[in-house]
mmCIF file of C-alpha atoms in Angstrom:
data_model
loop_
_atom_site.group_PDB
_atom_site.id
_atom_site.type_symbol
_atom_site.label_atom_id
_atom_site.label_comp_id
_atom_site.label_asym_id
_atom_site.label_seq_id
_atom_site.Cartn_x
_atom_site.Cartn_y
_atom_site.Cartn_z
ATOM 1 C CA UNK A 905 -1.008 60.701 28.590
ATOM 2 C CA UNK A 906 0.860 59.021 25.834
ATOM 3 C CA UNK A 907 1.008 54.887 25.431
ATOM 4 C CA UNK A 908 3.016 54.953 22.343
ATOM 5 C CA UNK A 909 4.026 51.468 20.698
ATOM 6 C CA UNK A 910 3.381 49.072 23.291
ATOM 7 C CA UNK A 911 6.142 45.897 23.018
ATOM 8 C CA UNK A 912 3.224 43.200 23.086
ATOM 9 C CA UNK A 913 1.931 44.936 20.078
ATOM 10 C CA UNK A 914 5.096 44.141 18.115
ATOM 11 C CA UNK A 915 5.276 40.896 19.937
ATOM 12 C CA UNK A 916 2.021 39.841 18.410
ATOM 13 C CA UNK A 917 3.103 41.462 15.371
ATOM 14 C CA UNK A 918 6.087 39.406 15.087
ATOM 15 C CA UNK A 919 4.116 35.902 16.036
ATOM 16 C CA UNK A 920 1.389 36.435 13.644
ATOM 17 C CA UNK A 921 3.833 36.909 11.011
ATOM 18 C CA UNK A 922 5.805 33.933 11.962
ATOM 19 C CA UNK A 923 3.097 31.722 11.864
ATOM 20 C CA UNK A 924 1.664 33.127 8.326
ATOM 21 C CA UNK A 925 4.950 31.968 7.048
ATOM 22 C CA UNK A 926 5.422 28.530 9.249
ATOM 23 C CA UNK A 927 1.825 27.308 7.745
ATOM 24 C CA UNK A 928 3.516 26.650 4.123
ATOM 25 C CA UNK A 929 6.110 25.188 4.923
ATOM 26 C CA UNK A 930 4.007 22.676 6.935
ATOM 27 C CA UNK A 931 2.209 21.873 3.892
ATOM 28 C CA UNK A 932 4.550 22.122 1.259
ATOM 29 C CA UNK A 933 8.053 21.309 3.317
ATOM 30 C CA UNK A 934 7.075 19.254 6.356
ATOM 31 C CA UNK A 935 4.147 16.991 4.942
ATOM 32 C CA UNK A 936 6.165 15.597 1.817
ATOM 33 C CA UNK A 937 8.982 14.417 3.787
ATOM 34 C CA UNK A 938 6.403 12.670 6.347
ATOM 35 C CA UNK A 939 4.605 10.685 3.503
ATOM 36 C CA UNK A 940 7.668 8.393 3.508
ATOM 37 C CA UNK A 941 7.005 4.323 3.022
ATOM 38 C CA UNK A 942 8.434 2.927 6.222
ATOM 39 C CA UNK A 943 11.992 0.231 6.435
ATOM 40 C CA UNK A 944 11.308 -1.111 9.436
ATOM 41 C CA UNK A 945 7.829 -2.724 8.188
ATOM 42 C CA UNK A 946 6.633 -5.539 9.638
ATOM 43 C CA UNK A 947 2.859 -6.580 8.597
ATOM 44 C CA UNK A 948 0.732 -9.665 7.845
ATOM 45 C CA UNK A 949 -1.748 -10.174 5.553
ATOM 46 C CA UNK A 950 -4.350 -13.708 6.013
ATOM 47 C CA UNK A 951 -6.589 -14.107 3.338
ATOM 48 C CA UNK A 952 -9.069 -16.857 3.621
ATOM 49 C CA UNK A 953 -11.835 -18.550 1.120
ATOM 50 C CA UNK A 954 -13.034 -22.148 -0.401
ATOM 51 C CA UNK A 955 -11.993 -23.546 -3.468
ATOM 52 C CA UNK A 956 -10.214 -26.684 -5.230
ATOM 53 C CA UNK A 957 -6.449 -27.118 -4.955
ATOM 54 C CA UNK A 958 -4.366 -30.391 -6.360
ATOM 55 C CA UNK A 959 -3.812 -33.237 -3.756
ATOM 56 C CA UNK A 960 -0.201 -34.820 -3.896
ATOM 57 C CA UNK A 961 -1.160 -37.545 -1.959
ATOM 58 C CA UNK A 962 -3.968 -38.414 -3.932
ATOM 59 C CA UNK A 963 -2.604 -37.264 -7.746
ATOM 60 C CA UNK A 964 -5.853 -35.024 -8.530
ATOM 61 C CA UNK A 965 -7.745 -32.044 -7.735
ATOM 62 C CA UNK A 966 -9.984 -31.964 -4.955
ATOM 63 C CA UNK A 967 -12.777 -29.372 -5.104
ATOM 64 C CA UNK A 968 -14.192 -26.996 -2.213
ATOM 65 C CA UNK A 969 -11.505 -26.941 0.346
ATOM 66 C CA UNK A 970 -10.413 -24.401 2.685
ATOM 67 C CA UNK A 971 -7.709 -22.314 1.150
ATOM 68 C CA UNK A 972 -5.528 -20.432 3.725
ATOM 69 C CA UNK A 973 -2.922 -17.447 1.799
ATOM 70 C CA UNK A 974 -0.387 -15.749 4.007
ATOM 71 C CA UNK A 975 1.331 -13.067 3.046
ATOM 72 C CA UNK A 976 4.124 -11.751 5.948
ATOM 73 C CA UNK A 977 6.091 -8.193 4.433
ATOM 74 C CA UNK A 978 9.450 -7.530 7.228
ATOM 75 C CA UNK A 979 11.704 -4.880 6.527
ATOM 76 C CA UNK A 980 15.114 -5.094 6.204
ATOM 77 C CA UNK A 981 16.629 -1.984 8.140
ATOM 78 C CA UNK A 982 19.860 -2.818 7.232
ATOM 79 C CA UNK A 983 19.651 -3.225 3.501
ATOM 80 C CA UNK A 984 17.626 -0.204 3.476
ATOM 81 C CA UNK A 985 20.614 1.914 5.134
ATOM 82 C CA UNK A 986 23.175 0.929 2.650
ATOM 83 C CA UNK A 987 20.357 1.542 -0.434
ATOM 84 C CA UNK A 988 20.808 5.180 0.068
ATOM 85 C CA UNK A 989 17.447 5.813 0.659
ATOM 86 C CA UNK A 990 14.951 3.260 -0.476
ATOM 87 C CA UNK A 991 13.165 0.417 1.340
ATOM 88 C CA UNK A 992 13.894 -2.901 1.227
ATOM 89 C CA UNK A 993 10.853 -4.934 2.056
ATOM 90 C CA UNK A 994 11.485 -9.332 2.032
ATOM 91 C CA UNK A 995 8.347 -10.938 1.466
ATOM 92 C CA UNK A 996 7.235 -14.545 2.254
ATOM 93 C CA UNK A 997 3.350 -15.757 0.412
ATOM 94 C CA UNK A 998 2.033 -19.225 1.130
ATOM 95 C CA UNK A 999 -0.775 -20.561 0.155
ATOM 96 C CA UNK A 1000 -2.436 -23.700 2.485
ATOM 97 C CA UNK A 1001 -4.671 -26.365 3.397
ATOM 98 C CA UNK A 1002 -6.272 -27.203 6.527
ATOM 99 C CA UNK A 1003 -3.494 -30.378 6.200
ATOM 100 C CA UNK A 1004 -0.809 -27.902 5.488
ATOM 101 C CA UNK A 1005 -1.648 -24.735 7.527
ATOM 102 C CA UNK A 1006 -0.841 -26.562 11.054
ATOM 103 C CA UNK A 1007 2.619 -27.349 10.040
ATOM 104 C CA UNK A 1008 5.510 -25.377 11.481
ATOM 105 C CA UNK A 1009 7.518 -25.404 8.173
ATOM 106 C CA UNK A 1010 6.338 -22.698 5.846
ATOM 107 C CA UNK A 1011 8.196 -24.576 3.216
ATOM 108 C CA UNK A 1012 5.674 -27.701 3.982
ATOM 109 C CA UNK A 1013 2.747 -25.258 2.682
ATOM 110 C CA UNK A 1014 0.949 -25.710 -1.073
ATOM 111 C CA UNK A 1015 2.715 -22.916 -2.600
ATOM 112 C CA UNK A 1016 5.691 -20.902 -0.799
ATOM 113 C CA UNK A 1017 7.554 -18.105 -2.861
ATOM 114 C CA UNK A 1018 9.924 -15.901 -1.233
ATOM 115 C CA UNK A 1019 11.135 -12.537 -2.595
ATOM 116 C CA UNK A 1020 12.391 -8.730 -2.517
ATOM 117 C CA UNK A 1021 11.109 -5.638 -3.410
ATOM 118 C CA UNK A 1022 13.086 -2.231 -3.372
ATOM 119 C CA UNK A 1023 11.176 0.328 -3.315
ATOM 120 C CA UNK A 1024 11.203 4.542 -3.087
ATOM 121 C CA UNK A 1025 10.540 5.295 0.024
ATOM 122 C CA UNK A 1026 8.442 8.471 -1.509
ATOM 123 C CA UNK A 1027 7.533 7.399 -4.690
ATOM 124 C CA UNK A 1028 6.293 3.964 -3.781
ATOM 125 C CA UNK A 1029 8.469 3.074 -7.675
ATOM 126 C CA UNK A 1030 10.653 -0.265 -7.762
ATOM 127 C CA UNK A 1031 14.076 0.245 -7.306
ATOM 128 C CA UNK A 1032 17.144 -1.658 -9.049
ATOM 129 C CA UNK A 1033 19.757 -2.581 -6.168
ATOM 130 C CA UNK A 1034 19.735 -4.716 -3.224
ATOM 131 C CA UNK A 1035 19.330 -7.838 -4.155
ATOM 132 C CA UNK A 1036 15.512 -7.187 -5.539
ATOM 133 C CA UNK A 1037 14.193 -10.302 -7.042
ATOM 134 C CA UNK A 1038 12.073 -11.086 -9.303
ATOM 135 C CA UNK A 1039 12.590 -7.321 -11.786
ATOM 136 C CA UNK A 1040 8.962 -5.983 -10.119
ATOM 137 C CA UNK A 1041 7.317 -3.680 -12.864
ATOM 138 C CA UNK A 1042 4.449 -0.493 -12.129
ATOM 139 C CA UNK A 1043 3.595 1.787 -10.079
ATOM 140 C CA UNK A 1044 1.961 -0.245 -7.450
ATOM 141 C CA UNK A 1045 2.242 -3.805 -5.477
ATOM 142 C CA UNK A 1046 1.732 -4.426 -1.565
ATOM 143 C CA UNK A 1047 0.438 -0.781 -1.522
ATOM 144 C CA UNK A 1048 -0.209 2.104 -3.941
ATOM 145 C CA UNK A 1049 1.861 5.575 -3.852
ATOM 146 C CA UNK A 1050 0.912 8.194 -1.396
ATOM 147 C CA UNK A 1051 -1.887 10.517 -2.179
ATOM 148 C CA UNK A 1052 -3.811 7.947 -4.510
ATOM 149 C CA UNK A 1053 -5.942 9.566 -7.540
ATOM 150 C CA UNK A 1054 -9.083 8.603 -9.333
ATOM 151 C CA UNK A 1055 -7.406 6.882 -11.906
ATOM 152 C CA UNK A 1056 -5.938 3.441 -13.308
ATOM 153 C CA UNK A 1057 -2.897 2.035 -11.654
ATOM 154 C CA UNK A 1058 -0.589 -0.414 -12.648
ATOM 155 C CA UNK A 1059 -0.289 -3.192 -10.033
ATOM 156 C CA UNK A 1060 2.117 -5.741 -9.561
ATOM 157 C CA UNK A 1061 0.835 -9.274 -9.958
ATOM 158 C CA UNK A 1062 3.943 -11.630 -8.505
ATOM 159 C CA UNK A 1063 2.071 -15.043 -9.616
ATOM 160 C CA UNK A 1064 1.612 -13.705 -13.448
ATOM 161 C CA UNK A 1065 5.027 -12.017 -13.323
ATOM 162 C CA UNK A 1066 3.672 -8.667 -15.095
ATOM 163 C CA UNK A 1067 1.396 -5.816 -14.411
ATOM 164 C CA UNK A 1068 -2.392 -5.485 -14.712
ATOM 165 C CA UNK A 1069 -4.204 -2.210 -15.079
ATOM 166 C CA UNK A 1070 -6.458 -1.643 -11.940
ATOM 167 C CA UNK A 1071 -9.262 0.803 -12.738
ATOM 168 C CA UNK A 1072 -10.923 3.250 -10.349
ATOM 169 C CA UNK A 1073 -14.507 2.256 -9.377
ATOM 170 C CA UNK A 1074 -15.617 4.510 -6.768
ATOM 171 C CA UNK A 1075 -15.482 4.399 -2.947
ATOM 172 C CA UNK A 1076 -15.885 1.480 -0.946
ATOM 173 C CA UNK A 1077 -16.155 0.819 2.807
ATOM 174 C CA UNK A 1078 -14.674 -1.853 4.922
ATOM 175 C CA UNK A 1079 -14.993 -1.875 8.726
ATOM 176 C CA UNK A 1080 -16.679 1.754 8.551
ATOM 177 C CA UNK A 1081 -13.506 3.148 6.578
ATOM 178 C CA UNK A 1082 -13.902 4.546 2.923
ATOM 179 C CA UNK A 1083 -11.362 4.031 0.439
ATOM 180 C CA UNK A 1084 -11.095 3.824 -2.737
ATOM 181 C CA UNK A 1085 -12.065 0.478 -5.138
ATOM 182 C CA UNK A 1086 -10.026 -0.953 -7.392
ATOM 183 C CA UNK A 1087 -10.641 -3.961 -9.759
ATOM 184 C CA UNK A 1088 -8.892 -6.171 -12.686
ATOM 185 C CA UNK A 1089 -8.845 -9.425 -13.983
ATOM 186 C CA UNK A 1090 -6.544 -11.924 -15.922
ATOM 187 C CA UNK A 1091 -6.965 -13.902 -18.708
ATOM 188 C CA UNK A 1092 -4.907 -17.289 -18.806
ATOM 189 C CA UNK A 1093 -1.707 -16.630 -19.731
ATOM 190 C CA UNK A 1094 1.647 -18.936 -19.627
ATOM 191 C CA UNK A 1095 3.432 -17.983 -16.353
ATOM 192 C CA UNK A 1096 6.368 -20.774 -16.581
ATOM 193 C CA UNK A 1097 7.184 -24.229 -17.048
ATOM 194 C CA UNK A 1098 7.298 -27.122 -14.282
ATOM 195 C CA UNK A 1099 8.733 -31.059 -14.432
ATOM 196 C CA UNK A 1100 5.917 -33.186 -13.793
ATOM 197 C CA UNK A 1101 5.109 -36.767 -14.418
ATOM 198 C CA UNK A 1102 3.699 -37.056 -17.729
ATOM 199 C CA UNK A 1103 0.408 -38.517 -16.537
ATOM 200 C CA UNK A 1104 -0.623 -35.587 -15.266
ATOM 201 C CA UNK A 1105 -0.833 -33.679 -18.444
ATOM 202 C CA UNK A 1106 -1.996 -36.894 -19.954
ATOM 203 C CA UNK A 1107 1.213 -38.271 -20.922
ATOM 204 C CA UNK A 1108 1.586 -41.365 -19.022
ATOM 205 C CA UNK A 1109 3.966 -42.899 -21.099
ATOM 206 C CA UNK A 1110 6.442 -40.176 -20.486
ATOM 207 C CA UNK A 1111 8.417 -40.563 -16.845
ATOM 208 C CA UNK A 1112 8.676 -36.787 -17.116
ATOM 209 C CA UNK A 1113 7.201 -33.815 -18.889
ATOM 210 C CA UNK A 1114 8.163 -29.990 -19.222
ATOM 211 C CA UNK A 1115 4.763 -29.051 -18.203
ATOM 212 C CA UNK A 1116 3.503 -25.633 -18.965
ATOM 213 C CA UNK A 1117 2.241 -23.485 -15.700
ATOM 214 C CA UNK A 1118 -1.065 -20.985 -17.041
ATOM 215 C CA UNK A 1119 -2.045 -18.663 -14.604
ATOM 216 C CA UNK A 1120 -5.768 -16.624 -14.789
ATOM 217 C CA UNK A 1121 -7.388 -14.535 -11.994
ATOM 218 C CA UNK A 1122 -11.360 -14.806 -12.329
ATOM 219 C CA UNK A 1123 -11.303 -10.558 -10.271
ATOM 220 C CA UNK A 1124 -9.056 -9.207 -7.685
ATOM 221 C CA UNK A 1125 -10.714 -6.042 -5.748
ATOM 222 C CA UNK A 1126 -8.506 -3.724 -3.703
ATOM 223 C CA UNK A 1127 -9.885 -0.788 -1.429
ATOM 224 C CA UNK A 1128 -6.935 1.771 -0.882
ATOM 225 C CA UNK A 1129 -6.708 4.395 1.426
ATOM 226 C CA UNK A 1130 -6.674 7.113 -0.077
ATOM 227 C CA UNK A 1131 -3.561 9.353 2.004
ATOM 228 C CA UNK A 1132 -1.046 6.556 2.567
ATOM 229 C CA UNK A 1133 -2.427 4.121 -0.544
ATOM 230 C CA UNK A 1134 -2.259 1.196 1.885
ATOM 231 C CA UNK A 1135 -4.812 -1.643 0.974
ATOM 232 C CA UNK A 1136 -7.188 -1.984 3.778
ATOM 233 C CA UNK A 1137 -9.094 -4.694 1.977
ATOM 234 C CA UNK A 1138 -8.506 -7.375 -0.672
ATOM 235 C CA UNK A 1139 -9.991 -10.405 -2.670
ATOM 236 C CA UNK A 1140 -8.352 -12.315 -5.135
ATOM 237 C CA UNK A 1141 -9.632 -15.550 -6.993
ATOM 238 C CA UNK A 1142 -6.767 -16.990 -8.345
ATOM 239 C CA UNK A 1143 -6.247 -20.259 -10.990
ATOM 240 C CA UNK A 1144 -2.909 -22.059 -11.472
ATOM 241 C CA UNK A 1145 -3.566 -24.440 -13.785
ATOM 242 C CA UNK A 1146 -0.857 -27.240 -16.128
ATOM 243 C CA UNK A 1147 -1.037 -27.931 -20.260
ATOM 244 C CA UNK A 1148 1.217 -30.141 -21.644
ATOM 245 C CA UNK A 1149 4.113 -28.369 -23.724
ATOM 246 C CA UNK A 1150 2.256 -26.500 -26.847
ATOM 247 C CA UNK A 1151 -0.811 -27.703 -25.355
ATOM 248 C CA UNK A 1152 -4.229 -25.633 -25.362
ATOM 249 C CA UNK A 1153 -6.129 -26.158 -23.010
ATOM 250 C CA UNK A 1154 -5.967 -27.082 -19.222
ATOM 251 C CA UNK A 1155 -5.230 -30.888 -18.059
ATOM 252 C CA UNK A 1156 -4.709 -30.015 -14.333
ATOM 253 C CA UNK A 1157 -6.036 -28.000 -11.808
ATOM 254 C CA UNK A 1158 -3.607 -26.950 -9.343
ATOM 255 C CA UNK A 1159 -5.726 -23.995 -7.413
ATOM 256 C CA UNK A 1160 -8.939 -22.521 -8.718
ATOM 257 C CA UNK A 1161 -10.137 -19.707 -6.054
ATOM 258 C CA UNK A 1162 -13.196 -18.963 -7.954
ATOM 259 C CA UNK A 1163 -15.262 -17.249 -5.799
ATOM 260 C CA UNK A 1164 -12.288 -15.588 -4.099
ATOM 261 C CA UNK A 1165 -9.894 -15.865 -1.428
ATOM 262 C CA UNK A 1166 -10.179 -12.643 1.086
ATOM 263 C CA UNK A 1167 -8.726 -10.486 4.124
ATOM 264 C CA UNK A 1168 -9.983 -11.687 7.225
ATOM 265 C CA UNK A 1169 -11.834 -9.622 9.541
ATOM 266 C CA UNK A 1170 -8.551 -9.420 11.629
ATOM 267 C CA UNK A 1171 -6.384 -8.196 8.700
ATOM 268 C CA UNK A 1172 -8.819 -5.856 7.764
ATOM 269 C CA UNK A 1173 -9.279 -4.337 11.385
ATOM 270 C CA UNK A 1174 -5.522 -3.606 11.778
ATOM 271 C CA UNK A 1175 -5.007 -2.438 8.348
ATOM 272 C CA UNK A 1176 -7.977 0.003 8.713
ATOM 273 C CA UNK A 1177 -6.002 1.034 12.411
ATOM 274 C CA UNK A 1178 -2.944 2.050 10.616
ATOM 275 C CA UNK A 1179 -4.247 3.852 7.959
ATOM 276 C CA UNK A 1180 -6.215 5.797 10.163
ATOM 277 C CA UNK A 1181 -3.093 6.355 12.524
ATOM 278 C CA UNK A 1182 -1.372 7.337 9.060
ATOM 279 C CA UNK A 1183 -3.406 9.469 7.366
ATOM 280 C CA UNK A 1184 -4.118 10.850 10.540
ATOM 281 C CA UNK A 1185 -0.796 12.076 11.290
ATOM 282 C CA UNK A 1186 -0.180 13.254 7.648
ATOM 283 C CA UNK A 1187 -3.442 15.125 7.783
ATOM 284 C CA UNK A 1188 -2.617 17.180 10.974
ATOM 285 C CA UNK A 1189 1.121 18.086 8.915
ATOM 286 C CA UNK A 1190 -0.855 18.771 5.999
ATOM 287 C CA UNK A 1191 -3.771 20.186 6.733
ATOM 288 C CA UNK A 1192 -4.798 20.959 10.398
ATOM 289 C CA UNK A 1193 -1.723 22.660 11.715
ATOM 290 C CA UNK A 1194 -1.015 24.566 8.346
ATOM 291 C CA UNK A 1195 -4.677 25.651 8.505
ATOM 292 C CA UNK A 1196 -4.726 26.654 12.478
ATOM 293 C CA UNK A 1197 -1.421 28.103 11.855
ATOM 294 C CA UNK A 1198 -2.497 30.393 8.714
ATOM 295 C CA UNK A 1199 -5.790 31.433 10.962
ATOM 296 C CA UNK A 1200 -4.016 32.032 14.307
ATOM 297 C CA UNK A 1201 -0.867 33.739 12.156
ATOM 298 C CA UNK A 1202 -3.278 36.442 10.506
ATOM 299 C CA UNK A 1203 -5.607 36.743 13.769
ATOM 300 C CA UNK A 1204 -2.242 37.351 15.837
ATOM 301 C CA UNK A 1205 -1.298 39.781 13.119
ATOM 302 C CA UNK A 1206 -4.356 42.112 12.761
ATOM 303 C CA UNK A 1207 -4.481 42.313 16.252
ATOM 304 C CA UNK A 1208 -0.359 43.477 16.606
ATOM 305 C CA UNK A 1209 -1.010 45.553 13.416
ATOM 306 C CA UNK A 1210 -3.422 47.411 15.214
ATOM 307 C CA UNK A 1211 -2.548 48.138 18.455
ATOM 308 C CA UNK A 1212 0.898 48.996 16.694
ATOM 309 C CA UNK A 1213 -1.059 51.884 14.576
ATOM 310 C CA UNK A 1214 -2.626 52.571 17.595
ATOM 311 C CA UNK A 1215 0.301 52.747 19.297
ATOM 312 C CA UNK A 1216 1.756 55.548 16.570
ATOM 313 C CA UNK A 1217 -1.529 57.552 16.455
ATOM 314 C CA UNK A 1218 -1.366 58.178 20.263
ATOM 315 C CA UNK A 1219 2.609 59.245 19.669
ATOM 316 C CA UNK A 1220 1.076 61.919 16.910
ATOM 317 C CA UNK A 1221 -1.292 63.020 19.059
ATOM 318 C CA UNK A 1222 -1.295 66.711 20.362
ATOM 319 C CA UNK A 1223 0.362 67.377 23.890
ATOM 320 C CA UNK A 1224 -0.856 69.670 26.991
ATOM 321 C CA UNK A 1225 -0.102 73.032 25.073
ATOM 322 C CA UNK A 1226 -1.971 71.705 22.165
ATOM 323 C CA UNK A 1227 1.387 71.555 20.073
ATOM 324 C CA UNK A 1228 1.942 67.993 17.627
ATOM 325 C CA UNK A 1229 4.607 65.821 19.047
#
């Protein structure tokens, strides 16, 4: 009795060839356009640590106080539509007291800078349009690109108003997550100028002085995830200081973070969720479906392949008068 080519041979056939080709285009098509930085971001960063900051009320610099730094990133869907296909991210960073932290005006706070950054929504690169301000330089600032390598990176510092080089130095893990370290320093360098009374730069027979602002950071440590390049842990140790105009050295102190200023065990915890919801997600597009689909695609295939030659070998075969078909 003749089976001939049976039509779940070519069925299975057909699927195992479909999947062969649908597992590269997972990989190479689907994955790329999922590693996308989001525009409707809405994240907050607390970083927390000791150190001496200058007391208005009392005209000097009072050492190891609680230093507070909050750093809120919202994204502004709207902008980011009319870009034409970057993000536009508006961040708020203030930096507190225990006297200023319980106030409900961020403006009340030490230090309070708002500001923009436009950036690709693939390429993680600063974009000119939108309003950005201040011109942010590098290849990296509230996060690093997608797919981060062993290498340096250059990272946005908004207090210096330039880049710094942060180098590679291994793996590092925070809340049972690995990612990858990254560290850099700053020496002082002249950020800007601010009126003050001239007594504080030791002037005091000037009403005012065009003080100069110097800014230095004693080591700022990021740990990246590696997939998404979003920082699961930081530390900074930052120092603002003043210098009268063509001065050189340091008359006032206005923060000195010495021994650093860090994510709180709540900021890390929910940056560690989303990177593993992240990387997660891009890992199934990139690598578990392309690899179950290249597997099941060739299994489905050999299978088909044979039953199909099979199929023609029992078609060939000799009939009841001994005769070839």
């Amino acid at each position: 009795m003749r089976t001939g080519t049976s039509p779940l041979s070519l069925i299975l056939l057909g699927l195992g060839t479909f999947l062969l080709v649908l597992a590269p285009l997972f990989a190479w098509y689907v994955k790329p356009r999922a590693a996308v930085n989001p525009v409707d971001i809405d994240t907050t960063a607390v970083y927390t640590g000791r150190g001496s900051v200058f007391d208005l009320e009392k005209v000097e610099t009072v050492p190891d106080q609680n230093i507070t730094i909050t750093q809120r990133v919202r994204g502004n869907v709207a902008e980011s539509e009319r870009s034409g296909g970057a993000a536009v991210w508006d961040v708020t960073t203030s930096v507190d007291t225990d006297k200023s932290l319980p106030a409900s005006d961020p403006h009340d706070a030490l230090s309070f800078t708002p500001h923009r950054w436009v950036l690709d929504r693939r390429t993680t690169e600063p974009v000119r349009c939108c309003g950005a301000k201040p011109r942010i330089e590098g290849e990296a600032y509230l996060k690093f690109p997608f797919d981060v390598q062993k290498r340096s990176y250059q990272w946005w510092d908004n207090t210096l108003g330039d880049t710094v080089v942060m180098r590679y130095r291994g793996t590092a893990k925070v809340q049972g997550y690995t990612g990858y370290r990254f560290t850099a320093s700053v020496p002082p360098t002249k950020s800007g100028t601010r009126m003050v009374p001239g007594r504080l730069v030791d002037q005091p027979d000037r009403p005012q002085v065009l003080a100069e602002e110097w800014y230095a950071n004693h080591g700022v440590e990021l740990i990246v995830d590696q997939a998404t390049g979003r920082v699961v842990h930081a530390r900074t140790s930052p120092r603002q200081t003043l210098r009268a105009p063509g001065g050189d050295k340091d008359v006032a102190v206005l923060l000195d973070a010495e021994q650093g200023v860090s994510f709180t065990d709540e900021t890390q915890k929910e940056a560690v969720r989303q990177a593993e919801r992240d990387s997660g997600q891009l890992r199934l597009v990139g690598e578990t479906v392309p690899i179950g689909a290249a597997v099941a695609g060739f299994l489905l295939a050999a299978i088909g392949g044979a039953l199909v030659i099979r199929g023609r070998k029992d078609e060939e075969g000799p009939d009841s008068t001994g005769t070839h078909q």
